[in-house]
Coordinates of C-alpha atoms and ligand atoms in Angstrom, one line a residue:
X1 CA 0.0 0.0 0.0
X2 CA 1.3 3.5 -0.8
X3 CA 0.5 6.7 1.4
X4 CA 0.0 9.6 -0.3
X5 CA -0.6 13.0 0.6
X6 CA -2.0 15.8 -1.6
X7 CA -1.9 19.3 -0.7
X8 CA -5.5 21.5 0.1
X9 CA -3.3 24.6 -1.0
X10 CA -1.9 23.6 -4.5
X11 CA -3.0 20.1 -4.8
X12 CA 0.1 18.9 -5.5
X13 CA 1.4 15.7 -4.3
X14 CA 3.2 15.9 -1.0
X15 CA 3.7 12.7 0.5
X16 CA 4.2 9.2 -1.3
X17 CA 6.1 6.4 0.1
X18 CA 5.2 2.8 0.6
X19 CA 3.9 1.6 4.2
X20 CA 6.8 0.1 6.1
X21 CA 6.2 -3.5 6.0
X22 CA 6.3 -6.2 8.6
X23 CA 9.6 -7.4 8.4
X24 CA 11.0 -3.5 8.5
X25 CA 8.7 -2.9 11.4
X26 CA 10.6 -5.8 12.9
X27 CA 13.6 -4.3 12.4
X28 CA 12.8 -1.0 13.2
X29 CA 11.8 -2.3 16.8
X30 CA 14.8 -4.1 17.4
X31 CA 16.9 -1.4 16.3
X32 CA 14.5 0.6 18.9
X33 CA 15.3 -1.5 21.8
X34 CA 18.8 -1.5 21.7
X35 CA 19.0 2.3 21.2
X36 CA 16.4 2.6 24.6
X37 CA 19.3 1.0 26.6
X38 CA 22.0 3.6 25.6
X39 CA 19.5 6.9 25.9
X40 CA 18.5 5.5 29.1
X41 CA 22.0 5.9 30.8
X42 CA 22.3 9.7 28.7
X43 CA 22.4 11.8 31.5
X44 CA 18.9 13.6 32.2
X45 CA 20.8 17.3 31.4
X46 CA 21.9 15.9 28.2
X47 CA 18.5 14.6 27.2
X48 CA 16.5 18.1 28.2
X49 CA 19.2 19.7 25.9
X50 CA 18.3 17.6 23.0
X51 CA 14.4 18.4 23.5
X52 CA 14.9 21.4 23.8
X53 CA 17.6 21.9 20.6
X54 CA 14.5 20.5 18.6
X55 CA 12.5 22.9 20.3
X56 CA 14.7 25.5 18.6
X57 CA 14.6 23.7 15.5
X58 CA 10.8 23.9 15.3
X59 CA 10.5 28.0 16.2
X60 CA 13.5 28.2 13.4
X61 CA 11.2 26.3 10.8
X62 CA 7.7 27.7 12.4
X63 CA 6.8 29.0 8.9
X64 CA 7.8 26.0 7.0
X65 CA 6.1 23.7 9.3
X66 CA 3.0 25.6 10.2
X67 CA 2.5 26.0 6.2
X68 CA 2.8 22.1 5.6
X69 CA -0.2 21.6 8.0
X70 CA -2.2 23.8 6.3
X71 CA -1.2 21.8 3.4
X72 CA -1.4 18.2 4.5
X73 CA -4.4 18.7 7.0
X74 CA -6.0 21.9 5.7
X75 CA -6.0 24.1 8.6
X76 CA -6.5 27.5 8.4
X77 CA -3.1 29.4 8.6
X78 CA -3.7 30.8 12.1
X79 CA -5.0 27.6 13.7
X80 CA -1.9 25.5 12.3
X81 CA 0.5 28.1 13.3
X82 CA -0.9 28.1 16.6
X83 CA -1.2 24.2 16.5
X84 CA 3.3 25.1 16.2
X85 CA 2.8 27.3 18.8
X86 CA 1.7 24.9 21.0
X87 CA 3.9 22.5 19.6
X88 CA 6.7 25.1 21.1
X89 CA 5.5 25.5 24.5
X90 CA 5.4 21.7 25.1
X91 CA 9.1 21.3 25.1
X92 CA 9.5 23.4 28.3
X93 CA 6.2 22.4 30.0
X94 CA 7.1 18.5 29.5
X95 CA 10.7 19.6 30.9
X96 CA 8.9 21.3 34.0
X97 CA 6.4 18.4 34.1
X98 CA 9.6 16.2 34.4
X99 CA 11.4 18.1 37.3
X100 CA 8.2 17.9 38.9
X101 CA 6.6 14.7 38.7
X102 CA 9.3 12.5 37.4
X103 CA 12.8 13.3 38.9
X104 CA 14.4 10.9 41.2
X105 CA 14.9 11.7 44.5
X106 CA 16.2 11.1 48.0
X107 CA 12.6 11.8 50.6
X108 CA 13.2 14.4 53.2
X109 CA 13.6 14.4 56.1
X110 CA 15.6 11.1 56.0
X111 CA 14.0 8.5 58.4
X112 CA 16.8 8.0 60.9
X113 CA 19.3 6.3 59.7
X114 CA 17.5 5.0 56.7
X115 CA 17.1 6.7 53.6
X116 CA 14.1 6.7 50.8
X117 CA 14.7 6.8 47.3
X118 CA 12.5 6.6 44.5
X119 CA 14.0 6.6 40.5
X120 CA 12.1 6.5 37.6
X121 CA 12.7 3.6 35.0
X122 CA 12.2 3.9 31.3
X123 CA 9.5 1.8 29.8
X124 CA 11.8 0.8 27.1
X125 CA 10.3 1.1 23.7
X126 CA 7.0 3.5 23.3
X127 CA 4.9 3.3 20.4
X128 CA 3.4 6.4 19.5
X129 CA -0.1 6.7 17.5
X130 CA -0.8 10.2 16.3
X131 CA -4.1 11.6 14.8
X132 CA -4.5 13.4 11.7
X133 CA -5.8 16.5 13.4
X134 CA -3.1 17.7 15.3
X135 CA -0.5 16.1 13.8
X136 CA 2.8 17.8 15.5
X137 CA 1.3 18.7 18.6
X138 CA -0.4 16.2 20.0
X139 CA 2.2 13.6 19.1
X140 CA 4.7 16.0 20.3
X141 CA 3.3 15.5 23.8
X142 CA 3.8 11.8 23.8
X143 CA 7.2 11.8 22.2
X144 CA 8.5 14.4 24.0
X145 CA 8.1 13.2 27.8
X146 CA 9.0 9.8 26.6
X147 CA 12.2 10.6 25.1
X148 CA 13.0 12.8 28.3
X149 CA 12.2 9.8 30.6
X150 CA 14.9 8.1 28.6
X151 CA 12.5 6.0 26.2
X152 CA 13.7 4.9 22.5
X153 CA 10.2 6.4 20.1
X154 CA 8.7 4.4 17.6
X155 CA 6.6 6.8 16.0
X156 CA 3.4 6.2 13.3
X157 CA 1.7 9.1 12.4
X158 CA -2.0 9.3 11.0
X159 CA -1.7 7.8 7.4
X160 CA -3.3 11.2 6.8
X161 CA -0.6 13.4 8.0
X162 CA 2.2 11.1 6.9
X163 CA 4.2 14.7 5.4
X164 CA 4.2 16.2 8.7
X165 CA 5.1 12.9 10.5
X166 CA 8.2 13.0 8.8
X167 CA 8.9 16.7 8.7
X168 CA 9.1 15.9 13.0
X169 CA 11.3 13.1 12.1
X170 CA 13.7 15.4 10.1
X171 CA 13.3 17.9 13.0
X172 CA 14.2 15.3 15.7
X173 CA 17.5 14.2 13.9
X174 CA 18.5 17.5 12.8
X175 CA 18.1 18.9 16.4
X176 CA 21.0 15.6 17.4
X177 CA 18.5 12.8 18.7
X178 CA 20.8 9.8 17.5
X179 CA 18.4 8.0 14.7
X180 CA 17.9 4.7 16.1
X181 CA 15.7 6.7 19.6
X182 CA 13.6 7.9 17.2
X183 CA 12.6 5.9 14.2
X184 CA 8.9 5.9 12.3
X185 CA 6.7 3.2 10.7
X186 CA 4.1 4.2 8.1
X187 CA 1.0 3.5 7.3
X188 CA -2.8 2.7 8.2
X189 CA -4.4 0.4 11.1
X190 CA -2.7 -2.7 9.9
X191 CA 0.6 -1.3 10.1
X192 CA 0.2 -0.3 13.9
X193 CA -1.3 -3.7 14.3
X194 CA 1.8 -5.3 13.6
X195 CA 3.7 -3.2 15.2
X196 CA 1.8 -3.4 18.6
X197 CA 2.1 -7.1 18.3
X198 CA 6.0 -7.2 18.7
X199 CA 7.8 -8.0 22.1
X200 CA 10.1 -4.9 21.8
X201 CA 6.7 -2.3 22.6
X202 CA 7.2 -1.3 26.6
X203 CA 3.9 1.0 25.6
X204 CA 1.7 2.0 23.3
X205 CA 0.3 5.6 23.2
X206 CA -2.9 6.5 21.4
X207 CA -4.7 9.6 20.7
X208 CA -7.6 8.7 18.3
X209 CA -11.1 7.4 18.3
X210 CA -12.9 5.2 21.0
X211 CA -13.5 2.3 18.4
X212 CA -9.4 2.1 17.8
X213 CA -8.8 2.4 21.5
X214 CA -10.9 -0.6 22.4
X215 CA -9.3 -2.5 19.7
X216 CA -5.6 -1.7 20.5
X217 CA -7.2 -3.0 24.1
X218 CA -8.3 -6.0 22.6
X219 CA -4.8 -6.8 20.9
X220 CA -3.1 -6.0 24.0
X221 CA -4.9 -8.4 26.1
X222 CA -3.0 -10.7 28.5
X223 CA -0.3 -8.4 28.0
X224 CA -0.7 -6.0 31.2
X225 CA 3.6 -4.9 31.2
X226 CA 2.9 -3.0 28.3
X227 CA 1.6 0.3 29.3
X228 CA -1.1 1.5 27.6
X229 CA -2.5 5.3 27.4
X230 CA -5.3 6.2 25.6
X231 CA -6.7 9.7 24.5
X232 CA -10.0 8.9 22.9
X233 CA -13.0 11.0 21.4
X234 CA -16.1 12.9 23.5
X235 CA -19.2 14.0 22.7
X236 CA -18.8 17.7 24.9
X237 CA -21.6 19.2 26.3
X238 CA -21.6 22.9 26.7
X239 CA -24.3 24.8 29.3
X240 CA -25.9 27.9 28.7
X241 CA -27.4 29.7 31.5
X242 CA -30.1 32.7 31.0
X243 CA -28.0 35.2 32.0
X244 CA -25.3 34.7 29.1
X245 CA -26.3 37.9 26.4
X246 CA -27.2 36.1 22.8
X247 CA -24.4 37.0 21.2
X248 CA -21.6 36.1 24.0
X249 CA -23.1 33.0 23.3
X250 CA -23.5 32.9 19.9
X251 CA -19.2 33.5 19.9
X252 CA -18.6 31.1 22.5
X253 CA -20.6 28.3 21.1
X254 CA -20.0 28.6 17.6
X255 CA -16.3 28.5 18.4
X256 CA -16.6 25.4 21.1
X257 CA -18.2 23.9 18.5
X258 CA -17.0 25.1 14.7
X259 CA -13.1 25.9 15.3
X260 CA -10.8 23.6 13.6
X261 CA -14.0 22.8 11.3
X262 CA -15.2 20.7 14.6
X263 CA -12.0 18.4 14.1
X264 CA -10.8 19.0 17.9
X265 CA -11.3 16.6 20.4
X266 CA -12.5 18.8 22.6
X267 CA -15.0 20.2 20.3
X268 CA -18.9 20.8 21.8
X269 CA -21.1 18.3 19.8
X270 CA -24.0 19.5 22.0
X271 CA -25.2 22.6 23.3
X272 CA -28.3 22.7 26.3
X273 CA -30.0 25.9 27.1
X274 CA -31.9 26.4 30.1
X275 CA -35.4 27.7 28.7
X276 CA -36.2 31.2 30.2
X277 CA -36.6 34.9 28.2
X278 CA -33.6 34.7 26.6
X279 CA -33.1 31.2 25.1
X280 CA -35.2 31.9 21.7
X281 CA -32.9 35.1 21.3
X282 CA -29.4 33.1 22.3
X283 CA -30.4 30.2 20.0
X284 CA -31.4 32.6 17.2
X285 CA -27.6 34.7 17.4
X286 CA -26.0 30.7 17.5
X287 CA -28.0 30.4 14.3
X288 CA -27.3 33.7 12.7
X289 CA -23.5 33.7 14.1
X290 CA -22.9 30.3 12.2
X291 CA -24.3 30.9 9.2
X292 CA -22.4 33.9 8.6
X293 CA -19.5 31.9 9.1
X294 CA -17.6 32.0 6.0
X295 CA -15.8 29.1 4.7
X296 CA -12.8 28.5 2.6
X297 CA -9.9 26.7 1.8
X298 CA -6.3 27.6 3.7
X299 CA -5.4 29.5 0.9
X300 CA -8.7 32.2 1.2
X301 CA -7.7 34.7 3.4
X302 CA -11.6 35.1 4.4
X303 CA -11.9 31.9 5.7
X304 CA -13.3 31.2 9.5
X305 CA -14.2 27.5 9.0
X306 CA -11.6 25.3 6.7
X307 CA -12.3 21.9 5.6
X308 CA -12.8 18.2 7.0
X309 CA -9.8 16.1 6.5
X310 CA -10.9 14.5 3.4
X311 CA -14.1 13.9 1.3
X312 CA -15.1 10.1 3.3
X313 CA -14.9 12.2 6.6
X314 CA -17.5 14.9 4.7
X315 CA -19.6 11.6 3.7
X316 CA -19.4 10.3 6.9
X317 CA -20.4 13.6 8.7
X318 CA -23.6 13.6 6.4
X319 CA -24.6 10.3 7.6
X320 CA -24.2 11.0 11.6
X321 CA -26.9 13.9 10.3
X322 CA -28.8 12.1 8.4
X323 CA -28.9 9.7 11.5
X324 CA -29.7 12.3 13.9
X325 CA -33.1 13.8 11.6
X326 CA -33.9 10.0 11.8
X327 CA -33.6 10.5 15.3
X328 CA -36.3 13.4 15.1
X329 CA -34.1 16.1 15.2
X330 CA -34.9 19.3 13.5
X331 CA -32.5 21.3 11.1
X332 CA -31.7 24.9 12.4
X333 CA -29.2 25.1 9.8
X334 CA -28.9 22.5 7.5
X335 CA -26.3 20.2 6.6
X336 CA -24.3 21.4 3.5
X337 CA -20.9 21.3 1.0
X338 CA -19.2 23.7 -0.2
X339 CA -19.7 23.5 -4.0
X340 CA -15.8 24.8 -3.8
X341 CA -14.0 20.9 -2.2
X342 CA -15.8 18.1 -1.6
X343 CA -14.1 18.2 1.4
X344 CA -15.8 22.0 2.3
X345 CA -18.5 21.3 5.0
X346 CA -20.5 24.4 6.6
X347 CA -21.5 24.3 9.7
X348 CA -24.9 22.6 10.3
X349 CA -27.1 22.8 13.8
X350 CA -30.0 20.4 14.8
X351 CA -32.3 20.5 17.3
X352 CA -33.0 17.8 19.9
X353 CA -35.4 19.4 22.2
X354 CA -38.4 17.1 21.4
X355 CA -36.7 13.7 21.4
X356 CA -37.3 10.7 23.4
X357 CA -35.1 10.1 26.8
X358 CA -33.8 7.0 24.1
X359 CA -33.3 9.0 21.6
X360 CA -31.2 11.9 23.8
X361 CA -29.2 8.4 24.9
X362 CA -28.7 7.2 21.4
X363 CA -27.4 11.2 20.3
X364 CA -24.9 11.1 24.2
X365 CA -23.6 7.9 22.8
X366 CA -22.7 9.4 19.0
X367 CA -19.2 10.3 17.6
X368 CA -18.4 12.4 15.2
X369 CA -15.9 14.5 14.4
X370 CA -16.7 17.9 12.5
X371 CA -19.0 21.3 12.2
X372 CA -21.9 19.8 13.3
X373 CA -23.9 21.0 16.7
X374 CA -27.2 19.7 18.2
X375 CA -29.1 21.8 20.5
X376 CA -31.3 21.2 23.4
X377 CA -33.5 23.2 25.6
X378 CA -34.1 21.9 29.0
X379 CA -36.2 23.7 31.8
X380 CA -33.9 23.9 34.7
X381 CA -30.1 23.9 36.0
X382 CA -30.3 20.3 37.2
X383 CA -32.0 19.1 34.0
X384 CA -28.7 21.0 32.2
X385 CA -26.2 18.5 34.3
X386 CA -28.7 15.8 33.7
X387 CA -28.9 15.9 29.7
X388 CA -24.8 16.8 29.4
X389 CA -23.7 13.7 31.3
X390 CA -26.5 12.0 29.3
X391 CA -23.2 10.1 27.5
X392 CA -20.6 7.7 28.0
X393 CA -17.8 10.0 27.3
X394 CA -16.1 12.4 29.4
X395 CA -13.6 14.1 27.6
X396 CA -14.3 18.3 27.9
X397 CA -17.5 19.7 29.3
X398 CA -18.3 24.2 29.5
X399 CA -20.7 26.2 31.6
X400 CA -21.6 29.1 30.2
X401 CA -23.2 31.3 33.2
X402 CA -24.3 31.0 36.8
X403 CA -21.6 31.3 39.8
X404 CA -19.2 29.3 41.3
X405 CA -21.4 26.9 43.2
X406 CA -23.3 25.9 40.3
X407 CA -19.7 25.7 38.1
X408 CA -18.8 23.5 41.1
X409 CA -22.0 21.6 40.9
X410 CA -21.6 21.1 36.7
X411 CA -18.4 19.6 37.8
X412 CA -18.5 17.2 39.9
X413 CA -21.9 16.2 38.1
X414 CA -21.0 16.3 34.2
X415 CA -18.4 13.7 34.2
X416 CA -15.8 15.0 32.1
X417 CA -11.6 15.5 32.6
X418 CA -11.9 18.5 31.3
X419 CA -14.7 21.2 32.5
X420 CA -14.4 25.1 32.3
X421 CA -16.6 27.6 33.5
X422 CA -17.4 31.2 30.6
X423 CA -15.3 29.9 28.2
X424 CA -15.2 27.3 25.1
X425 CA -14.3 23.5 25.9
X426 CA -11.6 23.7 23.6
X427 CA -8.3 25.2 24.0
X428 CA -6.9 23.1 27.1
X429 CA -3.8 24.9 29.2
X430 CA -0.6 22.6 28.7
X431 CA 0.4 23.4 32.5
X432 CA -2.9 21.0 33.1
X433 CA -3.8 17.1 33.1
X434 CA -5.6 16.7 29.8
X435 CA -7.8 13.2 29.3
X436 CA -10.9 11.8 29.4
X437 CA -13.3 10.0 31.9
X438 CA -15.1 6.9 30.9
X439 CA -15.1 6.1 27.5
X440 CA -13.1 8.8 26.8
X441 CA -10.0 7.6 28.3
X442 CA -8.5 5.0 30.2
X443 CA -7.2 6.6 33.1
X444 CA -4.3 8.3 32.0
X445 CA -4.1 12.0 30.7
X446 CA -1.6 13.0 28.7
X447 CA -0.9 17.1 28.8
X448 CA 1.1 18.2 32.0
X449 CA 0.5 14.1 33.2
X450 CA 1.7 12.2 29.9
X451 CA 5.5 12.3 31.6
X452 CA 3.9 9.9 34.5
X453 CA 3.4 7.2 31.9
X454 CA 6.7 7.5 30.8
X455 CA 8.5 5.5 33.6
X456 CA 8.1 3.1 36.2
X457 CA 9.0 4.5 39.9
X458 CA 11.6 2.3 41.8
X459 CA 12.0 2.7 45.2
X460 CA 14.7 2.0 47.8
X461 CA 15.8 2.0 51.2
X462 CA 19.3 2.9 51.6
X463 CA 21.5 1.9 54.7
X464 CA 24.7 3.0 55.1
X465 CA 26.1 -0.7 56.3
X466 CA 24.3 -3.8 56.5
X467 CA 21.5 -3.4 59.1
X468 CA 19.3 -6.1 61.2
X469 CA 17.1 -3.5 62.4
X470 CA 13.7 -4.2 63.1
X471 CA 12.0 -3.3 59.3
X472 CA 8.7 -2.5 60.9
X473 CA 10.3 0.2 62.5
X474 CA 10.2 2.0 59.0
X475 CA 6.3 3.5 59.0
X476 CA 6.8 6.3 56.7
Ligands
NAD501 N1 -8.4 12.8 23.6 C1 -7.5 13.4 22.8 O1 -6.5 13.9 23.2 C2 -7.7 13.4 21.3 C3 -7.1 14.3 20.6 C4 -7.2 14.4 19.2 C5 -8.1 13.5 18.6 N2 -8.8 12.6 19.3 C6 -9.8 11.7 18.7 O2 -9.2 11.2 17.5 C7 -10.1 11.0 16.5 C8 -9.7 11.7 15.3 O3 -8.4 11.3 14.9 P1 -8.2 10.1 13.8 O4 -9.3 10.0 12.8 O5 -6.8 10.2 13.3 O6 -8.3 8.8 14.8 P2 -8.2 7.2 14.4 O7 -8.6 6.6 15.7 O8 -8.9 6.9 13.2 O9 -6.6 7.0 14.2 C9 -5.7 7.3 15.2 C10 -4.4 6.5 14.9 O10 -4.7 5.1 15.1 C11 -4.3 4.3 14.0 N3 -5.1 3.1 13.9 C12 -6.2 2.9 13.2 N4 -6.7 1.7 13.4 C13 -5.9 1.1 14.3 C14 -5.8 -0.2 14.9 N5 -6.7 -1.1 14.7 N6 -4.9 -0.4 15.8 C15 -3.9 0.5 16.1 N7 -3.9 1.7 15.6 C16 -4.9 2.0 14.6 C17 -4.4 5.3 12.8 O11 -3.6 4.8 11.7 C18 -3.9 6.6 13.4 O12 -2.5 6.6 13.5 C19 -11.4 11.5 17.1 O13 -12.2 10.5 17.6 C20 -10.9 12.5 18.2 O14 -11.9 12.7 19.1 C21 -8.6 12.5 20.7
LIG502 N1 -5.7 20.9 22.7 C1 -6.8 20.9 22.0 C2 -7.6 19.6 21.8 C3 -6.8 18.5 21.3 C4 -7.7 17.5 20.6 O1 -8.0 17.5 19.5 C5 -7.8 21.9 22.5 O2 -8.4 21.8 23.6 O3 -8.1 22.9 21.8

């Protein structure tokens, strides 16, 4: 199988290379293993110096790079140069994360005579997964702490990003990371397969959907030493209270919902207004906001809303709508593409105020990744917490409104491992945790957290000379 790439901007060609096949993914992983024993004994100044020389390499290239995910992916300029941007900040904040979290240490105060150490012991090989929709930056914050922990990378990219999967590649060795730490693999589903099934993978790293999550679970079965972290989908509610003026909402919202053409994890999928005066007029700026919404290709400067990844993902987006009229939801703005790319899709909204408690299940359990938002109108505060957690995923979560006891109520009762309070459920801080609850997840984040998966603590007691005291006596 080949991958090919072919640029949104000039639609040119920009990637084509055949997938790396299993006897190369064999040797890759050996290669891998052998090279995680040396970086593991590179001193820990020696290893933050390497991240951050890449680091350097990436603001030095930030055009270059920030212009070949537009290409590749389609983002709009600004999002993929602040997609770099982020890609920047990680270096330092996995570094911090590190120091931290991570670092190996002597307790204090000593317990008498007896000391307490804990160090921190690679995993060995990590496998990293990436998605096509952030393609540097969100496999940039797997990488990163792993090679910091003192981990040999075996990268694959999304078979849809495969350009800027090597472009990091280039970057990596060109900042001095000897070749063999970081290698790459490429190709679809099958080629991770085969790759997760050999001995050398200490863990495998996923951010993608729920469906490949459960299946990389699957594969891995009856093999608990290999760690595995998982950053899956959601289906994000966001709140909105009666005291948020229409068109506060109407930017918030559209944006949760519509920025990065709805291709962010984090994305809201459903928005629930509390019925009182001022829902018709809130719903009816959402409406007017989004339709205004102009959208274009990354080479129209005009553009607010660029395009899905590829034409099956605009197919597949018109199904999940088609499913969700079929559901009895009613069009507020209807499902459309852009005469311009197949690949164009303006944001549509749908409204699920009149569905069955089994159909509002059926909508919690959906995902889908693009512009498309359902609305529901609910009469009260506690039905708003009611229909948001009405899901299985817990990924990001917003409350738009109301004070700090009711924020503090929507948390603790939404579910969700990320929840913010007057602001979008996109844009997550990197100096936080980022995962999912529930389906969303498998208990462990990645953001600030990824470098805990890293490594596996060791402890020690330390005695000066041999010692036959009584080992009881050590409580704390
Ligand atoms: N929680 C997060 O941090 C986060 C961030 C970004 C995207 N996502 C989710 O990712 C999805 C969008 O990205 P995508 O379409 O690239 O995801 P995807 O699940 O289709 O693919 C992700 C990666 O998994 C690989 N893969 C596919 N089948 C596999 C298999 N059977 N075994 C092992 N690997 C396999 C793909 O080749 C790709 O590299 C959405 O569901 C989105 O919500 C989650
Ligand atoms: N960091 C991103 C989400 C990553 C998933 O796609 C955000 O919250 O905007």
């Amino acid at each position: 199988m080949n991958l090919q790439s072919v640029s949104f901007i000039s639609g040119e060609p920009i990637f084509d290379k055949k997938a790396t096949n299993k006897q190369e993914i064999g040797e890759i992983l050996e290669k891998a293993k052998v090279a995680g024993q040396i970086w593991a004994n590179v001193s820990v100044a020696d290893r933050i110096e390497c991240v951050r020389q890449f680091g350097a390499f990436v603001s030095a290239h930030r055009d270059q790079i920030s212009k070949l995910i537009s290409s590749e992916v389609g983002k709009l300029p600004w999002d993929a140069d602040g997609e770099v941007s982020a890609s920047i900040a990680k270096v330092e904040l996995s570094i911090a994360a590190m120091e931290t979290r991570r670092r190996d240490r002597i307790l204090q105060p000593s317990n008498g005579p007896v000391q307490r150490q804990v160090r921190y012991r690679p995993i060995g090989v990590g496998l990293v997964l990436g998605p096509f929709n952030f393609p540097l930056h969100l496999p940039g914050g797997q990488i990163i702490p792993l090679l910091l922990a003192g981990n040999a990378v075996v990268f694959k990219p999304s078979e849809k990003a495969t350009a800027v999967g090597q472009w990091m590649m280039d970057a990596w060795h060109q900042s001095g990371l000897p070749r063999d730490v970081m290698q790459w693999i490429v190709g679809a589903g099958d080629t991770a397969v085969t790759a997760i099934d050999r001995p050398e993978v200490g863990g495998v790293f996923l951010t993608g959907s729920r469906a490949v999550g459960q299946a990389i679970h699957r594969q891995l079965a009856g093999r608990p030493e290999v760690m595995l972290a998982l950053e899956l989908g959601g289906n994000n509610p966001i709140i909105v209270t009666e005291s948020v003026p229409p068109d506060t909402v109407a930017k918030l919202v559209s944006f949760s919902a519509f920025v990065s053409a709805g291709q962010r994890c984090t994305c809201a999928r459903r928005a629930i207004f509390v019925d009182g005066n001022d829902s018709n007029h809130q719903i009816n700026a959402l409406v007017i906001a989004t339709e205004k919404l102009s959208a274009g290709l990354p080479g129209d400067n005009r553009a607010e809303v660029g395009p899905l990844i590829d034409a099956t993902a605009a197919k597949r987006l018109k199904q999940t709508y088609d499913e969700l009229l079929h559901l009895g939801c009613k069009p507020l703005l209807p499902f459309a593409v852009d005469p311009r790319h197949p690949a164009l899709v303006r944001p549509s909204i749908l409204d699920a105020t009149d569905i069955s408690p089994d159909g509002l299940a059926a909508i919690g359990a959906m995902e889908w990744f693009g512009p498309l938002l359902v609305v529901q109108r609910v009469k009260n505060f506690e039905a708003a917490i009611h229909a948001a957690a009405r899901t299985p995923y817990g990924l990001a979560a917003s409350l738009l409104g109301g004070s700090k006891a009711m924020f503090d109520q929507f948390a603790a009762g939404v579910g969700a491992g990320v929840v913010n309070w007057n602001g979008p459920t996109t844009g997550a801080a990197g100096a936080l945790p980022f995962g999912g609850l529930d389906a969303s997840g498998n208990h462990r984040p990645a953001g600030y957290y990824a470098i805990d998966f890293c490594s596996d603590p060791v402890s020690s007691l330390l005695r000066d000379e041999p010692s036959t005291d009584d080992p009881w006596s050590i409580v704390s």
